[in-house]
Short mmCIF file of C-alpha atoms and ligand atoms in Angstrom, two decimals:
data_model
loop_
_atom_site.label_atom_id
_atom_site.label_comp_id
_atom_site.label_asym_id
_atom_site.label_seq_id
_atom_site.Cartn_x
_atom_site.Cartn_y
_atom_site.Cartn_z
CA MET J 617 95.06 116.83 77.35
CA PHE J 618 93.69 119.47 77.33
CA ALA J 619 95.42 123.16 76.29
CA ILE J 620 94.36 126.02 77.53
CA THR J 621 95.61 129.28 76.76
CA GLY J 622 94.78 132.32 78.76
CA ILE J 623 95.18 130.36 81.97
CA THR J 624 97.29 132.79 83.74
CA GLY J 625 94.04 135.25 83.51
CA LYS J 626 90.28 134.84 85.21
CA VAL J 627 88.25 132.43 83.07
CA GLY J 628 91.28 130.36 82.05
CA GLY J 629 92.36 129.69 85.14
CA GLU J 630 89.12 129.01 86.16
CA VAL J 631 88.87 126.21 82.76
CA ALA J 632 92.29 124.76 84.37
CA ARG J 633 91.08 124.55 88.27
CA ASN J 634 88.16 122.42 87.17
CA LEU J 635 89.50 120.34 84.52
CA LEU J 636 92.59 119.41 87.48
CA ALA J 637 89.34 119.22 90.16
CA ALA J 638 88.10 116.08 86.81
CA ASN J 639 92.00 114.50 87.14
CA GLN J 640 92.63 115.42 83.67
CA PRO J 641 95.69 116.58 82.10
CA VAL J 642 96.15 120.06 81.54
CA ARG J 643 99.12 121.75 79.61
CA ALA J 644 99.05 125.36 80.53
CA VAL J 645 99.86 127.45 76.87
CA VAL J 646 101.31 131.30 79.07
CA ARG J 647 103.22 133.56 76.41
CA ASP J 648 105.89 134.03 79.82
CA LEU J 649 107.05 130.80 80.91
CA SER J 650 107.88 132.34 84.36
CA LYS J 651 103.95 133.73 85.08
CA GLY J 652 103.43 129.79 84.21
CA GLU J 653 105.32 128.27 87.35
CA ALA J 654 102.05 128.08 89.65
CA TRP J 655 100.23 125.88 86.98
CA ALA J 656 103.35 123.55 86.54
CA GLN J 657 103.76 123.19 89.88
CA LEU J 658 100.03 121.95 90.27
CA GLY J 659 101.27 119.84 87.23
CA CYS J 660 100.65 121.20 84.69
CA ASP J 661 102.70 120.77 81.38
CA LEU J 662 104.34 124.50 80.56
CA VAL J 663 104.62 125.65 77.07
CA ARG J 664 104.95 129.32 76.33
CA ALA J 665 102.62 130.74 73.00
CA ASP J 666 101.82 134.62 72.22
CA ILE J 667 98.53 134.74 70.66
CA ASN J 668 100.14 135.80 67.29
CA ASP J 669 102.15 133.05 66.63
CA ALA J 670 100.87 130.28 64.60
CA GLY J 671 103.50 127.83 65.08
CA ALA J 672 103.92 128.03 68.60
CA LEU J 673 100.66 127.90 69.15
CA THR J 674 100.47 125.09 66.85
CA SER J 675 103.09 123.05 68.97
CA ALA J 676 101.41 124.02 71.73
CA PHE J 677 97.89 122.32 70.35
CA LYS J 678 99.28 119.30 69.03
CA GLY J 679 98.43 116.34 70.47
CA ALA J 680 95.51 117.96 72.23
CA GLU J 681 91.77 116.03 72.71
CA SER J 682 90.45 119.61 73.56
CA VAL J 683 91.81 122.95 72.97
CA PHE J 684 90.60 125.97 75.20
CA VAL J 685 90.92 129.73 72.97
CA LEU J 686 90.79 132.91 74.67
CA VAL J 687 91.93 136.05 72.75
CA PRO J 688 93.11 138.65 75.32
CA PRO J 689 90.69 141.97 76.10
CA SER J 690 90.74 144.75 73.65
CA PHE J 691 88.65 147.81 74.67
CA ASP J 692 90.96 150.16 71.76
CA PRO J 693 91.26 148.51 68.68
CA SER J 694 91.92 149.93 65.07
CA PRO J 695 88.56 150.93 63.03
CA ASP J 696 89.05 147.85 60.66
CA PHE J 697 89.31 145.57 63.41
CA GLN J 698 93.44 144.45 62.20
CA GLU J 699 94.71 143.20 65.44
CA ALA J 700 91.70 140.72 65.58
CA ARG J 701 91.27 139.84 61.65
CA ALA J 702 95.42 138.67 62.78
CA MET J 703 94.67 136.61 65.53
CA ALA J 704 91.69 134.88 63.81
CA ALA J 705 93.57 133.98 60.42
CA THR J 706 96.49 133.07 63.15
CA LEU J 707 94.49 130.56 65.33
CA ARG J 708 93.12 129.34 61.97
CA THR J 709 96.37 128.50 60.69
CA ALA J 710 97.34 126.77 63.81
CA LEU J 711 94.28 124.69 64.12
CA ALA J 712 94.39 123.70 60.88
CA ALA J 713 97.69 122.68 61.56
CA ALA J 714 97.72 121.22 64.90
CA ARG J 715 93.85 118.96 64.09
CA PRO J 716 92.99 119.28 68.26
CA GLY J 717 90.30 116.80 68.87
CA ARG J 718 87.72 119.82 69.27
CA VAL J 719 88.15 123.32 70.23
CA VAL J 720 85.67 125.70 72.73
CA TYR J 721 86.22 129.51 71.84
CA LEU J 722 85.10 132.15 74.34
CA SER J 723 83.26 134.59 72.24
CA THR J 724 80.86 136.48 73.78
CA ILE J 725 77.14 137.21 74.09
CA GLY J 726 76.07 139.36 70.77
CA ALA J 727 78.50 137.62 68.31
CA GLN J 728 75.36 137.87 66.05
CA ALA J 729 75.29 141.22 66.18
CA THR J 730 75.16 143.03 62.84
CA GLN J 731 76.14 147.24 63.83
CA SER J 732 79.67 146.91 64.12
CA ASN J 733 80.78 147.56 68.39
CA LEU J 734 83.44 146.05 70.08
CA LEU J 735 82.62 142.63 70.02
CA THR J 736 83.00 142.70 65.84
CA GLN J 737 86.50 141.55 67.46
CA HIS J 738 84.55 138.34 68.14
CA THR J 739 82.21 138.31 65.02
CA ILE J 740 85.19 138.07 62.91
CA ILE J 741 87.12 135.59 64.82
CA GLU J 742 83.89 132.75 64.74
CA GLN J 743 83.48 132.94 61.46
CA VAL J 744 87.49 132.39 60.61
CA LEU J 745 87.42 129.49 62.95
CA GLY J 746 83.42 128.40 61.45
CA GLU J 747 85.43 128.00 58.18
CA LEU J 748 87.62 125.39 59.82
CA SER J 749 85.69 121.08 59.74
CA MET J 750 86.88 120.16 63.25
CA PRO J 751 84.42 120.27 66.33
CA ILE J 752 84.28 124.10 67.94
CA THR J 753 81.88 125.07 70.49
CA PHE J 754 81.95 128.80 70.59
CA LEU J 755 80.97 129.67 74.68
CA ARG J 756 79.24 133.34 74.48
CA PRO J 757 78.98 134.55 77.76
CA GLY J 758 77.36 137.32 79.11
CA TRP J 759 78.79 140.76 80.95
CA PHE J 760 81.39 139.79 83.42
CA MET J 761 80.18 140.47 86.83
CA GLU J 762 84.07 140.69 87.66
CA ASN J 763 84.11 144.10 85.87
CA CYS J 764 82.49 145.51 88.91
CA SER J 765 86.67 144.99 89.93
CA TRP J 766 86.22 148.53 88.59
CA ASP J 767 83.63 149.98 91.24
CA VAL J 768 85.04 148.68 94.53
CA SER J 769 87.52 151.53 95.16
CA SER J 770 84.92 154.29 94.55
CA ALA J 771 81.80 152.33 96.17
CA THR J 772 84.55 152.27 99.29
CA ASN J 773 85.75 155.33 99.23
CA ASP J 774 82.59 157.76 97.48
CA GLY J 775 79.75 155.65 98.32
CA VAL J 776 79.26 156.55 94.06
CA ILE J 777 79.53 154.35 91.05
CA SER J 778 79.73 155.23 87.57
CA SER J 779 77.31 153.58 84.66
CA PHE J 780 77.92 153.36 81.35
CA LEU J 781 75.08 150.90 81.06
CA GLN J 782 71.93 152.69 81.45
CA PRO J 783 69.13 152.89 82.81
CA VAL J 784 70.12 151.77 85.86
CA ASP J 785 67.33 150.25 86.58
CA LYS J 786 67.33 147.96 82.85
CA GLN J 787 68.12 144.21 83.67
CA VAL J 788 71.23 142.63 82.03
CA PRO J 789 72.43 139.56 81.20
CA MET J 790 75.67 139.06 83.54
CA VAL J 791 77.60 135.98 84.29
CA ALA J 792 80.53 135.09 86.69
CA THR J 793 83.87 134.23 85.32
CA ALA J 794 83.43 131.08 88.05
CA ASP J 795 80.51 129.47 85.77
CA ILE J 796 81.79 130.21 82.72
CA GLY J 797 85.23 128.52 83.41
CA ARG J 798 83.02 125.15 84.87
CA VAL J 799 80.87 125.32 81.81
CA ALA J 800 84.00 125.41 79.66
CA ALA J 801 85.79 122.56 81.17
CA GLU J 802 82.88 120.48 80.74
CA LEU J 803 82.09 121.61 76.92
CA LEU J 804 85.89 120.79 76.51
CA GLN J 805 85.21 117.33 78.40
CA GLU J 806 81.90 116.52 76.03
CA THR J 807 81.79 114.39 72.16
CA LEU J 808 80.49 116.81 69.63
CA LYS J 809 80.71 116.84 65.82
CA GLY J 810 80.20 120.49 64.11
CA HIS J 811 79.84 123.55 65.47
CA ARG J 812 77.59 124.76 67.94
CA VAL J 813 76.77 128.19 70.16
CA VAL J 814 76.27 128.11 73.99
CA GLU J 815 75.16 131.51 75.41
CA LEU J 816 75.45 131.61 79.03
CA GLU J 817 73.99 134.18 81.87
CA GLY J 818 74.01 133.53 85.58
CA PRO J 819 70.79 133.12 87.71
CA HIS J 820 69.04 135.50 87.10
CA ARG J 821 69.59 138.66 84.95
CA VAL J 822 71.19 142.32 87.08
CA THR J 823 70.14 146.02 86.97
CA PRO J 824 73.30 148.53 88.50
CA ASN J 825 71.31 149.66 90.57
CA GLU J 826 70.71 146.37 91.96
CA ILE J 827 75.11 146.26 91.78
CA ALA J 828 74.83 149.54 93.89
CA THR J 829 72.36 147.40 96.34
CA THR J 830 74.43 144.52 96.81
CA PHE J 831 77.54 145.96 97.69
CA ALA J 832 75.79 148.92 99.74
CA ASP J 833 74.66 145.54 101.69
CA LEU J 834 78.36 144.46 101.72
CA LEU J 835 80.40 147.06 102.77
CA GLY J 836 77.69 148.18 105.06
CA ARG J 837 77.61 152.44 103.19
CA PRO J 838 75.18 153.59 100.75
CA VAL J 839 76.54 153.63 97.26
CA ARG J 840 74.32 154.42 94.71
CA MET J 841 74.55 154.70 90.94
CA GLU J 842 75.16 157.50 88.98
CA PRO J 843 74.46 157.51 85.13
CA VAL J 844 77.85 158.63 82.82
CA PRO J 845 75.79 160.96 80.77
CA ARG J 846 75.85 159.37 77.04
CA GLU J 847 77.19 162.81 75.31
CA THR J 848 80.38 162.70 77.80
CA TRP J 849 81.65 159.10 76.79
CA GLU J 850 83.66 160.43 74.14
CA SER J 851 85.93 162.90 74.99
CA LEU J 852 86.15 160.80 78.33
CA PHE J 853 87.49 157.94 76.95
CA LYS J 854 89.66 159.84 74.68
CA SER J 855 90.97 161.48 78.19
CA GLN J 856 91.97 157.70 79.21
CA GLY J 857 93.71 157.48 76.21
CA MET J 858 91.82 155.59 73.74
CA LYS J 859 92.76 156.28 70.28
CA ASN J 860 89.51 154.99 68.80
CA PRO J 861 86.08 154.88 71.26
CA THR J 862 83.59 154.10 68.89
CA PRO J 863 83.87 150.31 69.48
CA ARG J 864 83.56 150.94 73.01
CA ILE J 865 81.06 153.38 73.18
CA LYS J 866 78.89 150.95 70.21
CA MET J 867 79.26 148.30 72.45
CA LEU J 868 77.60 150.03 75.44
CA ASP J 869 74.76 151.59 73.36
CA GLY J 870 74.23 148.06 72.04
CA PHE J 871 73.88 146.71 75.90
CA ASN J 872 71.20 150.08 76.22
CA GLU J 873 69.22 149.31 73.24
CA GLY J 874 69.01 145.63 73.85
CA TRP J 875 70.81 144.80 70.40
CA ILE J 876 73.30 143.38 72.55
CA GLU J 877 71.64 140.19 73.17
CA PHE J 878 71.73 136.20 73.10
CA GLU J 879 70.31 135.00 69.76
CA SER J 880 68.05 132.53 71.54
CA GLY J 881 67.63 135.84 74.13
CA GLU J 882 67.23 134.39 77.97
CA PRO J 883 64.72 131.86 78.11
CA GLY J 884 67.58 129.80 75.41
CA SER J 885 70.71 131.02 76.96
CA ARG J 886 72.61 128.29 79.34
CA LYS J 887 72.19 129.83 83.29
CA GLY J 888 74.67 129.37 86.22
CA ARG J 889 74.97 129.17 89.49
CA VAL J 890 77.13 131.92 91.17
CA LYS J 891 75.13 134.70 92.15
CA LEU J 892 76.22 138.70 92.35
CA GLU J 893 76.67 138.61 95.89
CA ALA J 894 79.66 136.04 96.35
CA VAL J 895 82.01 138.21 92.87
CA LEU J 896 81.27 141.50 94.64
CA GLN J 897 82.12 139.61 98.13
CA THR J 898 85.54 138.08 96.47
CA LEU J 899 86.59 141.38 94.70
CA ILE J 900 86.03 142.73 97.86
CA GLU J 901 88.30 140.41 99.37
CA SER J 902 90.68 140.74 97.08
CA ARG J 903 90.69 144.43 96.90
N1 NAP Y 1458 84.80 141.35 79.92
C1 NAP Y 1458 83.80 141.18 80.07
O1 NAP Y 1458 82.55 140.89 80.77
C2 NAP Y 1458 83.26 139.92 78.31
C3 NAP Y 1458 81.98 139.44 78.43
C4 NAP Y 1458 82.46 138.39 76.92
C5 NAP Y 1458 83.20 137.82 76.48
N2 NAP Y 1458 84.49 138.51 76.92
C6 NAP Y 1458 86.15 137.99 76.77
O2 NAP Y 1458 86.91 137.19 77.44
C7 NAP Y 1458 87.87 137.47 77.21
C8 NAP Y 1458 88.99 138.19 78.58
O3 NAP Y 1458 88.91 136.64 79.43
P1 NAP Y 1458 89.65 136.87 80.70
O4 NAP Y 1458 88.49 138.09 81.42
O5 NAP Y 1458 88.93 135.55 81.72
O6 NAP Y 1458 90.77 138.03 80.36
P2 NAP Y 1458 91.94 138.02 81.56
O7 NAP Y 1458 91.89 138.38 82.92
O8 NAP Y 1458 92.20 139.87 81.07
O9 NAP Y 1458 93.18 137.41 80.64
C9 NAP Y 1458 93.34 137.60 79.48
C10 NAP Y 1458 94.61 136.51 79.35
O10 NAP Y 1458 95.35 136.45 78.08
C11 NAP Y 1458 96.20 136.41 77.83
N3 NAP Y 1458 97.34 137.05 76.77
C12 NAP Y 1458 97.28 138.20 76.97
N4 NAP Y 1458 97.63 138.73 75.84
C13 NAP Y 1458 98.12 137.89 75.13
C14 NAP Y 1458 99.01 137.42 74.46
N5 NAP Y 1458 99.25 138.16 73.38
N6 NAP Y 1458 99.30 136.42 73.72
C15 NAP Y 1458 98.87 134.69 75.02
N7 NAP Y 1458 98.06 135.44 75.49
C16 NAP Y 1458 98.03 136.45 75.69
C17 NAP Y 1458 97.26 137.04 79.69
O11 NAP Y 1458 98.28 136.40 80.04
P3 NAP Y 1458 99.56 137.39 80.73
O12 NAP Y 1458 98.93 137.15 82.11
O13 NAP Y 1458 100.66 137.30 80.06
O14 NAP Y 1458 99.23 138.82 80.36
C18 NAP Y 1458 95.91 136.40 80.50
O15 NAP Y 1458 95.81 134.96 80.26
C19 NAP Y 1458 88.30 138.44 75.94
O16 NAP Y 1458 88.12 138.07 74.82
C20 NAP Y 1458 87.26 139.16 75.86
O17 NAP Y 1458 86.58 140.04 74.61
C21 NAP Y 1458 84.34 139.35 78.40
#
Protein backbone atom coordinates (compact mmCIF):
# COMPACT_ATOMS: atom_id res chain seq x y z
CA MET A 1 0.00 0.00 0.00
CA PHE A 2 1.15 3.51 -0.92
CA ALA A 3 0.32 6.32 1.52
CA ILE A 4 0.03 9.70 -0.23
CA THR A 5 -0.02 13.05 1.56
CA GLY A 6 -1.11 16.23 -0.26
CA ILE A 7 -3.43 14.09 -2.40
CA THR A 8 -6.01 16.87 -2.73
CA GLY A 9 -3.33 19.13 -4.25
CA LYS A 10 -1.64 19.22 -7.63
CA VAL A 11 1.38 16.93 -7.22
CA GLY A 12 -0.16 14.50 -4.70
CA GLY A 13 -3.17 14.06 -6.96
CA GLU A 14 -0.94 13.23 -9.92
CA VAL A 15 1.04 10.74 -7.84
CA ALA A 16 -2.15 8.97 -6.79
CA ARG A 17 -3.62 8.89 -10.31
CA ASN A 18 -0.43 7.28 -11.61
CA LEU A 19 -0.41 4.64 -8.87
CA LEU A 20 -4.11 3.83 -9.34
CA ALA A 21 -3.50 3.50 -13.10
CA ALA A 22 -0.80 0.95 -12.24
CA ASN A 23 -3.33 -0.96 -10.09
CA GLN A 24 -1.50 -0.14 -6.86
CA PRO A 25 -3.39 0.22 -3.58
CA VAL A 26 -3.45 3.84 -2.40
CA ARG A 27 -4.12 5.30 1.04
CA ALA A 28 -5.28 8.90 0.72
CA VAL A 29 -3.96 10.95 3.65
CA VAL A 30 -6.14 14.06 3.99
CA ARG A 31 -6.63 16.65 6.69
CA ASP A 32 -10.35 16.91 5.95
CA LEU A 33 -12.18 13.63 5.28
CA SER A 34 -14.87 15.33 3.19
CA LYS A 35 -12.19 16.47 0.72
CA GLY A 36 -11.03 12.87 0.31
CA GLU A 37 -14.42 11.52 -0.72
CA ALA A 38 -13.57 11.57 -4.46
CA TRP A 39 -10.47 9.47 -3.73
CA ALA A 40 -12.48 6.98 -1.65
CA GLN A 41 -14.81 6.58 -4.64
CA LEU A 42 -11.78 5.74 -6.78
CA GLY A 43 -10.99 2.91 -4.37
CA CYS A 44 -8.49 4.58 -2.02
CA ASP A 45 -8.36 3.85 1.66
CA LEU A 46 -9.08 7.21 3.35
CA VAL A 47 -7.38 8.42 6.54
CA ARG A 48 -7.24 11.80 8.24
CA ALA A 49 -3.93 13.29 9.35
CA ASP A 50 -2.65 16.84 9.61
CA ILE A 51 0.99 17.30 8.62
CA ASN A 52 1.63 18.65 12.14
CA ASP A 53 0.13 15.64 13.96
CA ALA A 54 2.76 12.96 14.62
CA GLY A 55 0.29 10.43 16.06
CA ALA A 56 -2.13 10.65 13.14
CA LEU A 57 0.72 10.54 10.61
CA THR A 58 2.19 7.45 12.31
CA SER A 59 -1.14 5.64 11.93
CA ALA A 60 -1.46 6.89 8.33
CA PHE A 61 2.03 5.64 7.40
CA LYS A 62 1.86 2.30 9.28
CA GLY A 63 1.92 -0.75 7.01
CA ALA A 64 2.81 1.30 3.93
CA GLU A 65 5.21 -0.13 1.39
CA SER A 66 5.97 3.47 0.36
CA VAL A 67 5.04 6.92 1.61
CA PHE A 68 4.88 10.12 -0.46
CA VAL A 69 5.51 13.11 1.79
CA LEU A 70 4.52 16.61 0.66
CA VAL A 71 4.52 19.61 2.97
CA PRO A 72 2.13 22.46 2.16
CA PRO A 73 3.60 25.48 0.39
CA SER A 74 4.43 28.45 2.62
CA PHE A 75 5.36 31.84 1.14
CA ASP A 76 5.59 33.78 4.40
CA PRO A 77 7.54 31.71 6.95
CA SER A 78 8.85 32.94 10.31
CA PRO A 79 12.37 34.39 10.09
CA ASP A 80 13.78 31.31 11.88
CA PHE A 81 11.70 28.84 9.78
CA GLN A 82 10.17 27.44 12.94
CA GLU A 83 7.18 25.99 11.03
CA ALA A 84 9.48 23.91 8.82
CA ARG A 85 11.56 22.82 11.83
CA ALA A 86 8.39 21.65 13.58
CA MET A 87 7.15 19.77 10.49
CA ALA A 88 10.56 18.15 10.09
CA ALA A 89 10.52 16.90 13.68
CA THR A 90 6.94 15.65 13.36
CA LEU A 91 7.66 13.80 10.12
CA ARG A 92 10.82 12.24 11.54
CA THR A 93 8.88 11.00 14.59
CA ALA A 94 6.05 9.57 12.49
CA LEU A 95 8.30 7.90 9.91
CA ALA A 96 10.61 6.45 12.58
CA ALA A 97 7.59 4.98 14.38
CA ALA A 98 5.72 3.69 11.30
CA ARG A 99 8.84 2.45 9.45
CA PRO A 100 7.42 2.30 5.90
CA GLY A 101 9.48 0.42 3.30
CA ARG A 102 10.59 3.63 1.58
CA VAL A 103 9.82 7.32 1.35
CA VAL A 104 9.71 9.88 -1.45
CA TYR A 105 9.93 13.42 -0.06
CA LEU A 106 8.88 16.24 -2.42
CA SER A 107 11.67 18.77 -2.01
CA THR A 108 12.81 21.44 -4.45
CA ILE A 109 15.48 22.58 -6.83
CA GLY A 110 18.09 24.44 -4.82
CA ALA A 111 17.58 22.53 -1.55
CA GLN A 112 21.38 22.35 -1.35
CA ALA A 113 21.80 26.15 -1.55
CA THR A 114 23.71 27.66 1.35
CA GLN A 115 22.11 31.13 1.20
CA SER A 116 18.95 31.42 3.27
CA ASN A 117 15.77 31.79 1.19
CA LEU A 118 12.21 30.46 0.95
CA LEU A 119 13.46 27.04 -0.14
CA THR A 120 15.49 26.70 3.08
CA GLN A 121 12.30 25.13 4.46
CA HIS A 122 13.04 22.09 2.31
CA THR A 123 16.76 22.18 3.18
CA ILE A 124 15.79 21.90 6.86
CA ILE A 125 13.34 19.03 6.29
CA GLU A 126 15.77 17.15 4.00
CA GLN A 127 18.48 17.38 6.69
CA VAL A 128 16.20 16.07 9.45
CA LEU A 129 14.73 13.24 7.35
CA GLY A 130 18.26 12.46 6.22
CA GLU A 131 18.95 11.29 9.80
CA LEU A 132 16.52 8.37 9.26
CA SER A 133 18.00 5.06 8.16
CA MET A 134 15.12 3.99 5.90
CA PRO A 135 15.35 4.34 2.08
CA ILE A 136 14.45 7.92 1.13
CA THR A 137 14.37 9.68 -2.23
CA PHE A 138 14.54 13.46 -2.12
CA LEU A 139 12.74 14.48 -5.30
CA ARG A 140 13.82 18.00 -6.26
CA PRO A 141 11.68 19.48 -9.05
CA GLY A 142 12.23 22.82 -10.77
CA TRP A 143 9.85 25.79 -10.77
CA PHE A 144 6.32 24.49 -11.37
CA MET A 145 4.88 25.49 -14.78
CA GLU A 146 1.53 25.63 -12.96
CA ASN A 147 2.77 28.77 -11.16
CA CYS A 148 1.58 30.41 -14.40
CA SER A 149 -1.98 29.99 -13.06
CA TRP A 150 -1.35 33.39 -11.39
CA ASP A 151 -0.85 34.91 -14.86
CA VAL A 152 -3.88 33.62 -16.75
CA SER A 153 -6.21 36.51 -16.01
CA SER A 154 -3.62 39.27 -16.65
CA ALA A 155 -2.54 37.59 -19.90
CA THR A 156 -6.15 37.20 -21.01
CA ASN A 157 -7.49 40.58 -19.91
CA ASP A 158 -4.49 42.92 -20.19
CA GLY A 159 -1.96 41.17 -22.42
CA VAL A 160 0.72 41.93 -19.81
CA ILE A 161 2.26 39.58 -17.24
CA SER A 162 4.32 40.84 -14.30
CA SER A 163 7.56 38.89 -13.99
CA PHE A 164 9.72 38.48 -10.90
CA LEU A 165 11.90 36.07 -12.89
CA GLN A 166 14.45 38.33 -14.57
CA PRO A 167 15.89 39.06 -17.02
CA VAL A 168 12.88 37.95 -19.00
CA ASP A 169 15.03 36.21 -21.61
CA LYS A 170 16.82 34.06 -19.00
CA GLN A 171 16.09 30.33 -19.09
CA VAL A 172 14.56 28.88 -15.93
CA PRO A 173 14.35 25.17 -15.03
CA MET A 174 10.60 24.51 -14.97
CA VAL A 175 8.53 21.34 -14.83
CA ALA A 176 4.87 20.33 -15.09
CA THR A 177 3.24 18.80 -12.02
CA ALA A 178 2.07 15.93 -14.27
CA ASP A 179 5.74 15.01 -14.79
CA ILE A 180 6.50 15.31 -11.07
CA GLY A 181 3.59 13.04 -10.17
CA ARG A 182 4.51 10.46 -12.80
CA VAL A 183 8.16 10.35 -11.73
CA ALA A 184 7.27 10.29 -8.03
CA ALA A 185 4.94 7.32 -8.64
CA GLU A 186 7.79 5.51 -10.41
CA LEU A 187 10.23 6.26 -7.58
CA LEU A 188 7.73 5.06 -4.97
CA GLN A 189 7.60 1.68 -6.73
CA GLU A 190 11.39 1.27 -7.08
CA THR A 191 13.38 -0.69 -4.54
CA LEU A 192 16.10 1.44 -3.00
CA LYS A 193 18.78 1.20 -0.36
CA GLY A 194 19.88 4.34 1.45
CA HIS A 195 19.18 7.89 0.35
CA ARG A 196 19.25 9.54 -3.05
CA VAL A 197 18.48 12.87 -4.71
CA VAL A 198 16.54 12.97 -7.99
CA GLU A 199 16.46 16.33 -9.76
CA LEU A 200 13.68 16.88 -12.29
CA GLU A 201 12.86 19.51 -14.90
CA GLY A 202 10.81 19.70 -18.08
CA PRO A 203 11.88 18.77 -21.62
CA HIS A 204 13.61 22.14 -22.06
CA ARG A 205 14.21 25.29 -20.01
CA VAL A 206 11.72 28.12 -20.30
CA THR A 207 12.20 31.91 -20.39
CA PRO A 208 9.54 34.30 -19.06
CA ASN A 209 9.33 35.69 -22.62
CA GLU A 210 8.45 32.19 -23.87
CA ILE A 211 5.61 32.08 -21.33
CA ALA A 212 4.27 35.33 -22.81
CA THR A 213 4.56 34.16 -26.44
CA THR A 214 2.96 30.81 -25.58
CA PHE A 215 0.03 32.55 -23.88
CA ALA A 216 -0.19 34.85 -26.94
CA ASP A 217 -0.40 31.86 -29.32
CA LEU A 218 -3.02 30.10 -27.20
CA LEU A 219 -5.13 33.19 -26.51
CA GLY A 220 -4.83 34.67 -29.99
CA ARG A 221 -3.80 38.06 -28.63
CA PRO A 222 -0.50 39.86 -27.97
CA VAL A 223 0.97 39.16 -24.52
CA ARG A 224 4.21 40.57 -23.13
CA MET A 225 6.26 40.16 -19.96
CA GLU A 226 6.90 43.19 -17.78
CA PRO A 227 9.68 42.82 -15.19
CA VAL A 228 8.69 44.09 -11.73
CA PRO A 229 11.53 46.38 -10.50
CA ARG A 230 13.54 44.62 -7.78
CA GLU A 231 13.46 47.68 -5.50
CA THR A 232 9.63 47.54 -5.33
CA TRP A 233 9.31 43.89 -4.26
CA GLU A 234 9.52 44.37 -0.51
CA SER A 235 6.84 47.05 -0.30
CA LEU A 236 4.70 45.20 -2.85
CA PHE A 237 4.79 41.91 -0.94
CA LYS A 238 4.13 43.71 2.36
CA SER A 239 1.17 45.51 0.78
CA GLN A 240 -0.15 42.05 -0.17
CA GLY A 241 -0.07 41.06 3.52
CA MET A 242 3.29 39.28 3.84
CA LYS A 243 4.96 39.73 7.23
CA ASN A 244 8.39 38.45 6.24
CA PRO A 245 8.98 38.91 2.50
CA THR A 246 12.77 38.44 2.72
CA PRO A 247 12.83 34.64 2.13
CA ARG A 248 10.64 34.96 -0.97
CA ILE A 249 12.75 37.84 -2.31
CA LYS A 250 15.95 35.85 -1.68
CA MET A 251 14.47 32.86 -3.51
CA LEU A 252 13.67 35.01 -6.55
CA ASP A 253 17.20 36.46 -6.37
CA GLY A 254 18.52 32.89 -6.28
CA PHE A 255 16.73 31.95 -9.50
CA ASN A 256 17.66 35.23 -11.18
CA GLU A 257 21.32 35.13 -10.08
CA GLY A 258 21.62 31.41 -10.82
CA TRP A 259 22.54 30.11 -7.35
CA ILE A 260 19.23 28.26 -7.16
CA GLU A 261 20.07 25.53 -9.61
CA PHE A 262 20.22 21.75 -9.65
CA GLU A 263 23.16 20.29 -7.76
CA SER A 264 24.22 18.52 -10.94
CA GLY A 265 23.14 21.36 -13.26
CA GLU A 266 21.07 20.94 -16.40
CA PRO A 267 23.12 17.98 -17.71
CA GLY A 268 22.49 15.93 -14.56
CA SER A 269 18.75 16.44 -14.13
CA ARG A 270 16.08 13.98 -15.18
CA LYS A 271 13.89 15.41 -17.95
CA GLY A 272 10.10 15.34 -18.05
CA ARG A 273 7.89 15.11 -21.11
CA VAL A 274 5.17 17.71 -20.62
CA LYS A 275 5.65 20.98 -22.50
CA LEU A 276 4.73 24.46 -21.34
CA GLU A 277 2.08 24.80 -24.06
CA ALA A 278 0.10 21.83 -22.71
CA VAL A 279 0.18 23.20 -19.16
CA LEU A 280 -0.91 26.72 -20.21
CA GLN A 281 -3.71 25.26 -22.37
CA THR A 282 -5.06 23.38 -19.34
CA LEU A 283 -4.76 26.46 -17.11
CA ILE A 284 -6.67 28.57 -19.66
CA GLU A 285 -9.40 25.92 -20.01
CA SER A 286 -9.84 25.56 -16.24
CA ARG A 287 -9.99 29.31 -15.66
N1 LIG B 1 5.46 25.89 -6.86
C1 LIG B 1 6.69 25.59 -7.17
O1 LIG B 1 7.30 26.12 -8.12
C2 LIG B 1 7.43 24.53 -6.37
C3 LIG B 1 8.71 24.13 -6.78
C4 LIG B 1 9.38 23.14 -6.04
C5 LIG B 1 8.76 22.58 -4.92
N2 LIG B 1 7.52 23.00 -4.56
C6 LIG B 1 6.90 22.39 -3.37
O2 LIG B 1 5.75 21.66 -3.76
C7 LIG B 1 4.85 21.60 -2.65
C8 LIG B 1 3.48 22.05 -3.07
O3 LIG B 1 2.95 21.09 -3.96
P1 LIG B 1 1.53 21.34 -4.68
O4 LIG B 1 1.66 22.55 -5.56
O5 LIG B 1 1.07 20.07 -5.26
O6 LIG B 1 0.64 21.78 -3.45
P2 LIG B 1 -0.88 22.26 -3.47
O7 LIG B 1 -1.53 21.96 -4.80
O8 LIG B 1 -0.92 23.65 -2.94
O9 LIG B 1 -1.53 21.28 -2.39
C9 LIG B 1 -1.15 21.33 -1.05
C10 LIG B 1 -1.61 20.06 -0.38
O10 LIG B 1 -1.20 20.10 0.99
C11 LIG B 1 -2.34 19.83 1.79
N3 LIG B 1 -2.22 20.50 3.09
C12 LIG B 1 -2.23 21.83 3.34
N4 LIG B 1 -2.08 22.04 4.66
C13 LIG B 1 -2.01 20.82 5.25
C14 LIG B 1 -1.88 20.38 6.58
N5 LIG B 1 -1.79 21.24 7.60
N6 LIG B 1 -1.83 19.05 6.81
C15 LIG B 1 -1.92 18.15 5.80
N7 LIG B 1 -2.05 18.51 4.51
C16 LIG B 1 -2.09 19.83 4.25
C17 LIG B 1 -3.52 20.37 1.00
O11 LIG B 1 -4.70 19.83 1.49
P3 LIG B 1 -6.10 20.66 1.50
O12 LIG B 1 -6.75 20.33 0.19
O13 LIG B 1 -6.82 20.13 2.68
O14 LIG B 1 -5.74 22.12 1.60
C18 LIG B 1 -3.13 19.88 -0.40
O15 LIG B 1 -3.44 18.52 -0.54
C19 LIG B 1 5.44 22.51 -1.56
O16 LIG B 1 6.14 21.74 -0.62
C20 LIG B 1 6.36 23.40 -2.37
O17 LIG B 1 7.39 23.96 -1.59
C21 LIG B 1 6.84 23.95 -5.25
